[in-house]
PDB file of C-alpha atoms in Angstrom:
ATOM      1  CA  MET Q   1       0.000   0.000   0.000  1.00 59.00           C
ATOM      2  CA  LYS Q   2       1.140   3.233  -0.798  1.00 67.00           C
ATOM      3  CA  THR Q   3       0.910   6.236   1.486  1.00 69.00           C
ATOM      4  CA  LEU Q   4      -0.117   9.578   0.411  1.00 71.00           C
ATOM      5  CA  PRO Q   5       2.479  12.200   0.583  1.00 72.00           C
ATOM      6  CA  VAL Q   6       2.013  14.555   3.547  1.00 80.00           C
ATOM      7  CA  VAL Q   7       2.827  18.212   3.585  1.00 83.00           C
ATOM      8  CA  GLN Q   8       4.741  19.142   6.655  1.00 87.00           C
ATOM      9  CA  ILE Q   9       3.872  22.414   8.268  1.00 88.00           C
ATOM     10  CA  ARG Q  10       6.257  23.714  10.876  1.00 90.00           C
ATOM     11  CA  THR Q  11       5.395  26.864  12.798  1.00 91.00           C
ATOM     12  CA  THR Q  12       7.511  28.857  15.184  1.00 91.00           C
ATOM     13  CA  PRO Q  13       5.706  31.155  17.572  1.00 91.00           C
ATOM     14  CA  SER Q  14       6.595  34.777  17.946  1.00 91.00           C
ATOM     15  CA  ILE Q  15       8.396  35.629  21.153  1.00 89.00           C
ATOM     16  CA  LEU Q  16       7.911  39.064  22.597  1.00 89.00           C
ATOM     17  CA  ASN Q  17      10.380  40.323  25.175  1.00 90.00           C
ATOM     18  CA  MET Q  18       9.594  43.013  27.717  1.00 88.00           C
ATOM     19  CA  ASP Q  19      12.418  44.723  29.521  1.00 87.00           C
ATOM     20  CA  THR Q  20      11.121  46.848  32.371  1.00 87.00           C
ATOM     21  CA  ASN Q  21      12.596  48.952  35.087  1.00 87.00           C
ATOM     22  CA  PRO Q  22      10.037  50.157  37.637  1.00 87.00           C
ATOM     23  CA  GLY Q  23       9.568  53.848  38.250  1.00 86.00           C
ATOM     24  CA  GLN Q  24      10.999  55.343  41.434  1.00 89.00           C
ATOM     25  CA  TYR Q  25       9.379  57.715  43.827  1.00 86.00           C
ATOM     26  CA  SER Q  26      11.467  60.086  45.921  1.00 90.00           C
ATOM     27  CA  ILE Q  27       9.557  61.702  48.739  1.00 91.00           C
ATOM     28  CA  ARG Q  28      11.255  64.253  50.921  1.00 91.00           C
ATOM     29  CA  GLN Q  29       9.694  66.523  53.508  1.00 90.00           C
ATOM     30  CA  PRO Q  30      11.752  69.208  55.238  1.00 89.00           C
ATOM     31  CA  LYS Q  31      11.321  69.497  58.969  1.00 90.00           C
ATOM     32  CA  ALA Q  32       8.658  71.813  60.246  1.00 89.00           C
ATOM     33  CA  GLU Q  33       9.881  75.193  61.445  1.00 90.00           C
ATOM     34  CA  VAL Q  34       8.945  75.893  65.036  1.00 90.00           C
ATOM     35  CA  GLN Q  35       9.115  79.402  66.420  1.00 91.00           C
ATOM     36  CA  LEU Q  36       8.703  79.545  70.181  1.00 90.00           C
ATOM     37  CA  ASN Q  37       8.469  82.939  71.847  1.00 91.00           C
ATOM     38  CA  THR Q  38       8.169  83.097  75.602  1.00 91.00           C
ATOM     39  CA  ARG Q  39       7.625  86.210  77.625  1.00 91.00           C
ATOM     40  CA  PRO Q  40       8.879  85.409  81.118  1.00 92.00           C
ATOM     41  CA  ALA Q  41       6.706  85.780  84.162  1.00 93.00           C
ATOM     42  CA  LYS Q  42       6.991  89.080  85.956  1.00 94.00           C
ATOM     43  CA  LEU Q  43       6.764  89.424  89.710  1.00 94.00           C
ATOM     44  CA  THR Q  44       6.739  92.939  91.116  1.00 94.00           C
ATOM     45  CA  VAL Q  45       6.929  93.521  94.833  1.00 94.00           C
ATOM     46  CA  GLU Q  46       6.663  97.102  96.000  1.00 93.00           C
ATOM     47  CA  SER Q  47       7.411  97.383  99.669  1.00 92.00           C
ATOM     48  CA  HIS Q  48       6.855 100.468 101.729  1.00 91.00           C
ATOM     49  CA  PRO Q  49       9.322 101.609 104.344  1.00 92.00           C
ATOM     50  CA  ILE Q  50       8.464 100.984 107.959  1.00 92.00           C
ATOM     51  CA  THR Q  51       7.796 104.173 109.885  1.00 93.00           C
ATOM     52  CA  LEU Q  52       8.999 104.196 113.476  1.00 92.00           C
ATOM     53  CA  HIS Q  53       7.798 106.962 115.788  1.00 93.00           C
ATOM     54  CA  VAL Q  54       9.527 107.225 119.157  1.00 91.00           C
ATOM     55  CA  ASP Q  55       8.149 109.801 121.578  1.00 89.00           C
ATOM     56  CA  GLN Q  56      10.632 110.336 124.425  1.00 86.00           C
ATOM     57  CA  SER Q  57       9.164 113.563 125.682  1.00 84.00           C
ATOM     58  CA  LYS Q  58       7.856 111.895 128.887  1.00 84.00           C
ATOM     59  CA  ALA Q  59      11.260 110.303 129.490  1.00 84.00           C
ATOM     60  CA  PHE Q  60      13.070 113.633 128.967  1.00 83.00           C
ATOM     61  CA  SER Q  61      10.519 115.214 131.271  1.00 82.00           C
ATOM     62  CA  ALA Q  62      11.375 112.595 133.932  1.00 81.00           C
ATOM     63  CA  TYR Q  63      15.172 112.985 133.392  1.00 77.00           C
ATOM     64  CA  ASN Q  64      15.639 116.737 133.231  1.00 81.00           C
ATOM     65  CA  GLY Q  65      12.236 118.361 133.329  1.00 78.00           C
ATOM     66  CA  GLY Q  66      11.511 118.347 129.614  1.00 76.00           C
ATOM     67  CA  ASN Q  67      10.984 121.546 127.667  1.00 80.00           C
ATOM     68  CA  MET Q  68      11.017 124.922 129.397  1.00 82.00           C
ATOM     69  CA  ILE Q  69       7.302 125.667 129.073  1.00 84.00           C
ATOM     70  CA  ASP Q  70       6.209 122.408 130.711  1.00 81.00           C
ATOM     71  CA  MET Q  71       8.863 122.724 133.436  1.00 81.00           C
ATOM     72  CA  ASN Q  72       7.792 126.280 134.267  1.00 82.00           C
ATOM     73  CA  ALA Q  73       4.157 125.151 134.417  1.00 81.00           C
ATOM     74  CA  ARG Q  74       5.090 122.417 136.922  1.00 81.00           C
ATOM     75  CA  ILE Q  75       7.125 124.883 139.018  1.00 81.00           C
ATOM     76  CA  TYR Q  76       4.279 127.418 138.999  1.00 81.00           C
ATOM     77  CA  SER Q  77       1.646 124.876 140.028  1.00 82.00           C
ATOM     78  CA  GLY Q  78       4.058 123.411 142.651  1.00 81.00           C
ATOM     79  CA  ILE Q  79       4.783 126.808 144.161  1.00 82.00           C
ATOM     80  CA  GLN Q  80       1.067 127.582 144.274  1.00 83.00           C
ATOM     81  CA  GLN Q  81       0.404 124.310 146.119  1.00 84.00           C
ATOM     82  CA  GLN Q  82       3.371 124.927 148.407  1.00 85.00           C
ATOM     83  CA  PHE Q  83       2.150 128.449 149.156  1.00 85.00           C
ATOM     84  CA  LEU Q  84      -1.291 127.161 150.089  1.00 87.00           C
ATOM     85  CA  GLN Q  85       0.247 124.396 152.242  1.00 86.00           C
ATOM     86  CA  ASN Q  86       2.553 126.899 153.985  1.00 85.00           C
ATOM     87  CA  MET Q  87      -0.414 129.188 154.630  1.00 88.00           C
ATOM     88  CA  ALA Q  88      -2.380 126.276 156.145  1.00 89.00           C
ATOM     89  CA  ASP Q  89       0.618 125.391 158.324  1.00 84.00           C
ATOM     90  CA  ARG Q  90       0.903 129.022 159.549  1.00 82.00           C
ATOM     91  CA  VAL Q  91      -2.796 129.131 160.371  1.00 87.00           C
ATOM     92  CA  GLN Q  92      -2.446 125.907 162.357  1.00 84.00           C
ATOM     93  CA  GLN Q  93       0.603 127.305 164.208  1.00 79.00           C
ATOM     94  CA  GLY Q  94      -1.339 130.459 164.956  1.00 81.00           C
ATOM     95  CA  ASN Q  95      -4.209 128.394 166.336  1.00 82.00           C
ATOM     96  CA  GLN Q  96      -1.766 126.475 168.526  1.00 78.00           C
ATOM     97  CA  LEU Q  97      -0.208 129.744 169.773  1.00 76.00           C
ATOM     98  CA  ALA Q  98      -3.677 131.051 170.571  1.00 79.00           C
ATOM     99  CA  ALA Q  99      -4.235 128.010 172.771  1.00 78.00           C
ATOM    100  CA  ILE Q 100      -1.253 128.889 174.986  1.00 75.00           C
ATOM    101  CA  HIS Q 101      -3.087 127.633 178.016  1.00 78.00           C
ATOM    102  CA  LYS Q 102      -2.488 124.053 176.962  1.00 77.00           C
ATOM    103  CA  PRO Q 103       0.751 122.659 178.388  1.00 76.00           C
ATOM    104  CA  SER Q 104       2.097 121.226 175.132  1.00 74.00           C
ATOM    105  CA  ASN Q 105       1.522 124.386 173.151  1.00 68.00           C
ATOM    106  CA  THR Q 106       4.652 126.243 173.976  1.00 71.00           C
ATOM    107  CA  ILE Q 107       6.399 128.481 171.469  1.00 71.00           C
ATOM    108  CA  ALA Q 108       9.409 126.163 171.508  1.00 70.00           C
ATOM    109  CA  ASN Q 109       7.256 123.152 170.699  1.00 71.00           C
ATOM    110  CA  ILE Q 110       5.381 124.913 167.945  1.00 69.00           C
ATOM    111  CA  ILE Q 111       8.290 126.757 166.273  1.00 71.00           C
ATOM    112  CA  GLY Q 112      10.829 124.042 167.080  1.00 70.00           C
ATOM    113  CA  MET Q 113       9.096 121.594 164.790  1.00 69.00           C
ATOM    114  CA  ASP Q 114       9.350 124.000 161.854  1.00 69.00           C
ATOM    115  CA  TRP Q 115      13.073 124.215 161.465  1.00 69.00           C
ATOM    116  CA  GLN Q 116      13.505 122.118 158.282  1.00 72.00           C
ATOM    117  CA  PRO Q 117      13.450 123.998 154.978  1.00 74.00           C
ATOM    118  CA  LYS Q 118      10.605 123.470 152.552  1.00 74.00           C
ATOM    119  CA  THR Q 119      11.630 121.759 149.299  1.00 76.00           C
ATOM    120  CA  PHE Q 120      11.397 123.485 145.949  1.00 73.00           C
ATOM    121  CA  PRO Q 121       8.623 122.077 143.759  1.00 74.00           C
ATOM    122  CA  GLU Q 122       9.637 119.103 141.650  1.00 77.00           C
ATOM    123  CA  THR Q 123      10.509 120.149 138.094  1.00 76.00           C
ATOM    124  CA  ARG Q 124      10.490 116.608 136.745  1.00 79.00           C
ATOM    125  CA  THR Q 125       7.643 114.196 136.112  1.00 79.00           C
ATOM    126  CA  PRO Q 126       7.561 110.790 137.793  1.00 81.00           C
ATOM    127  CA  ALA Q 127       9.808 108.144 136.210  1.00 81.00           C
ATOM    128  CA  SER Q 128       8.039 105.151 134.720  1.00 82.00           C
ATOM    129  CA  PHE Q 129       8.780 102.288 132.383  1.00 80.00           C
ATOM    130  CA  ASP Q 130       5.982 103.580 130.166  1.00 84.00           C
ATOM    131  CA  ASN Q 131       7.563 106.992 129.525  1.00 85.00           C
ATOM    132  CA  VAL Q 132       8.714 106.121 125.988  1.00 87.00           C
ATOM    133  CA  ASP Q 133       5.940 105.722 123.428  1.00 89.00           C
ATOM    134  CA  ILE Q 134       6.859 103.640 120.389  1.00 91.00           C
ATOM    135  CA  GLN Q 135       4.600 103.432 117.352  1.00 92.00           C
ATOM    136  CA  ILE Q 136       5.471 101.316 114.333  1.00 93.00           C
ATOM    137  CA  ASP Q 137       3.525 101.918 111.125  1.00 93.00           C
ATOM    138  CA  THR Q 138       3.735  99.168 108.558  1.00 92.00           C
ATOM    139  CA  ARG Q 139       1.917  98.723 105.290  1.00 91.00           C
ATOM    140  CA  PRO Q 140       1.663  95.420 103.483  1.00 92.00           C
ATOM    141  CA  PRO Q 141       3.675  95.138 100.276  1.00 92.00           C
ATOM    142  CA  VAL Q 142       1.958  95.561  96.927  1.00 93.00           C
ATOM    143  CA  ILE Q 143       2.499  92.370  94.949  1.00 94.00           C
ATOM    144  CA  SER Q 144       1.609  92.045  91.288  1.00 94.00           C
ATOM    145  CA  TYR Q 145       2.209  88.976  89.164  1.00 93.00           C
ATOM    146  CA  GLU Q 146       1.987  88.593  85.402  1.00 92.00           C
ATOM    147  CA  PRO Q 147       2.176  84.961  84.299  1.00 92.00           C
ATOM    148  CA  ALA Q 148       4.481  83.831  81.532  1.00 91.00           C
ATOM    149  CA  VAL Q 149       3.057  83.744  78.022  1.00 91.00           C
ATOM    150  CA  SER Q 150       4.293  81.253  75.433  1.00 90.00           C
ATOM    151  CA  GLU Q 151       3.528  81.591  71.742  1.00 91.00           C
ATOM    152  CA  MET Q 152       4.295  78.735  69.363  1.00 90.00           C
ATOM    153  CA  ASN Q 153       4.149  79.115  65.600  1.00 91.00           C
ATOM    154  CA  VAL Q 154       4.631  75.975  63.525  1.00 90.00           C
ATOM    155  CA  ILE Q 155       5.255  76.234  59.777  1.00 91.00           C
ATOM    156  CA  VAL Q 156       4.724  72.856  58.126  1.00 90.00           C
ATOM    157  CA  ASN Q 157       6.624  72.350  54.872  1.00 89.00           C
ATOM    158  CA  LYS Q 158       4.885  70.426  52.111  1.00 91.00           C
ATOM    159  CA  PRO Q 159       6.422  67.153  51.027  1.00 89.00           C
ATOM    160  CA  GLU Q 160       8.549  67.251  47.862  1.00 90.00           C
ATOM    161  CA  ILE Q 161       7.666  64.314  45.620  1.00 90.00           C
ATOM    162  CA  GLU Q 162       9.764  63.365  42.621  1.00 91.00           C
ATOM    163  CA  TYR Q 163       8.964  60.536  40.267  1.00 89.00           C
ATOM    164  CA  GLN Q 164      11.448  59.042  37.811  1.00 89.00           C
ATOM    165  CA  ARG Q 165       9.718  57.062  35.150  1.00 88.00           C
ATOM    166  CA  GLY Q 166      10.788  53.539  34.586  1.00 86.00           C
ATOM    167  CA  LYS Q 167      11.323  52.093  31.175  1.00 88.00           C
ATOM    168  CA  LEU Q 168       9.359  49.544  29.277  1.00 86.00           C
ATOM    169  CA  ASP Q 169      10.986  48.125  26.185  1.00 88.00           C
ATOM    170  CA  ILE Q 170       8.889  45.694  24.219  1.00 88.00           C
ATOM    171  CA  TYR Q 171      10.553  44.032  21.316  1.00 88.00           C
ATOM    172  CA  VAL Q 172      10.129  40.904  19.246  1.00 89.00           C
ATOM    173  CA  LYS Q 173      12.797  38.405  20.019  1.00 88.00           C
ATOM    174  CA  GLN Q 174      11.540  35.868  17.519  1.00 89.00           C
ATOM    175  CA  TYR Q 175       9.080  36.425  14.754  1.00 89.00           C
ATOM    176  CA  ALA Q 176       6.405  33.913  14.062  1.00 90.00           C
ATOM    177  CA  SER Q 177       6.986  31.829  10.986  1.00 89.00           C
ATOM    178  CA  VAL Q 178       5.279  29.059   9.130  1.00 89.00           C
ATOM    179  CA  GLN Q 179       7.279  26.612   7.000  1.00 90.00           C
ATOM    180  CA  TYR Q 180       5.642  24.344   4.525  1.00 87.00           C
ATOM    181  CA  THR Q 181       7.664  21.376   3.490  1.00 86.00           C
ATOM    182  CA  PRO Q 182       6.122  19.608   0.533  1.00 84.00           C
ATOM    183  CA  PRO Q 183       6.557  15.877   0.276  1.00 80.00           C
ATOM    184  CA  ALA Q 184       9.240  14.628  -1.926  1.00 77.00           C
ATOM    185  CA  ILE Q 185       7.906  13.990  -5.345  1.00 74.00           C
ATOM    186  CA  ASP Q 186       8.798  10.669  -6.811  1.00 70.00           C
ATOM    187  CA  VAL Q 187       9.670  11.492 -10.318  1.00 71.00           C
ATOM    188  CA  GLY Q 188      10.292   7.924 -11.193  1.00 68.00           C
ATOM    189  CA  LEU Q 189       6.851   6.991 -11.952  1.00 59.00           C
TER     190      LEU Q 189
END
């Protein structure tokens, strides 16, 4: 039996090549700028001086009689009192002399008791621990306080984005082909 000649068909597929490099992103963001301003706290204290009043006029009056006007007033009132007392004493002596008939009322007994001199009126005031008056005037301090104030300003910088494109190369590495191979013809027939 004889076979029929067969045509051979040979195909080669096409091969596509792709050469790619991916794109690249570059993202950069500068730091934010911060401005901080602070006004410091302020404390003000205003103090007033202490006032000290010392009144020693009573003490000086007890030491040396004080000022001349007050001393003269004490002498004048003391002499007036002394004069009245001396007058009362003289009246009493006169009354005793009038009663001469009594045995104890002799001139020697009456006048003999009056031999000591009368003292001059005291020019000074009595001494006392309370003769010095002290007065202290104080005022509380004036305090004012201003708290600290902080101000913050933030400037945010936008991000900087850069993109570098990648590449995409598409090329044909092998083209498609079809080959027909006819059967060998037997010419010997």
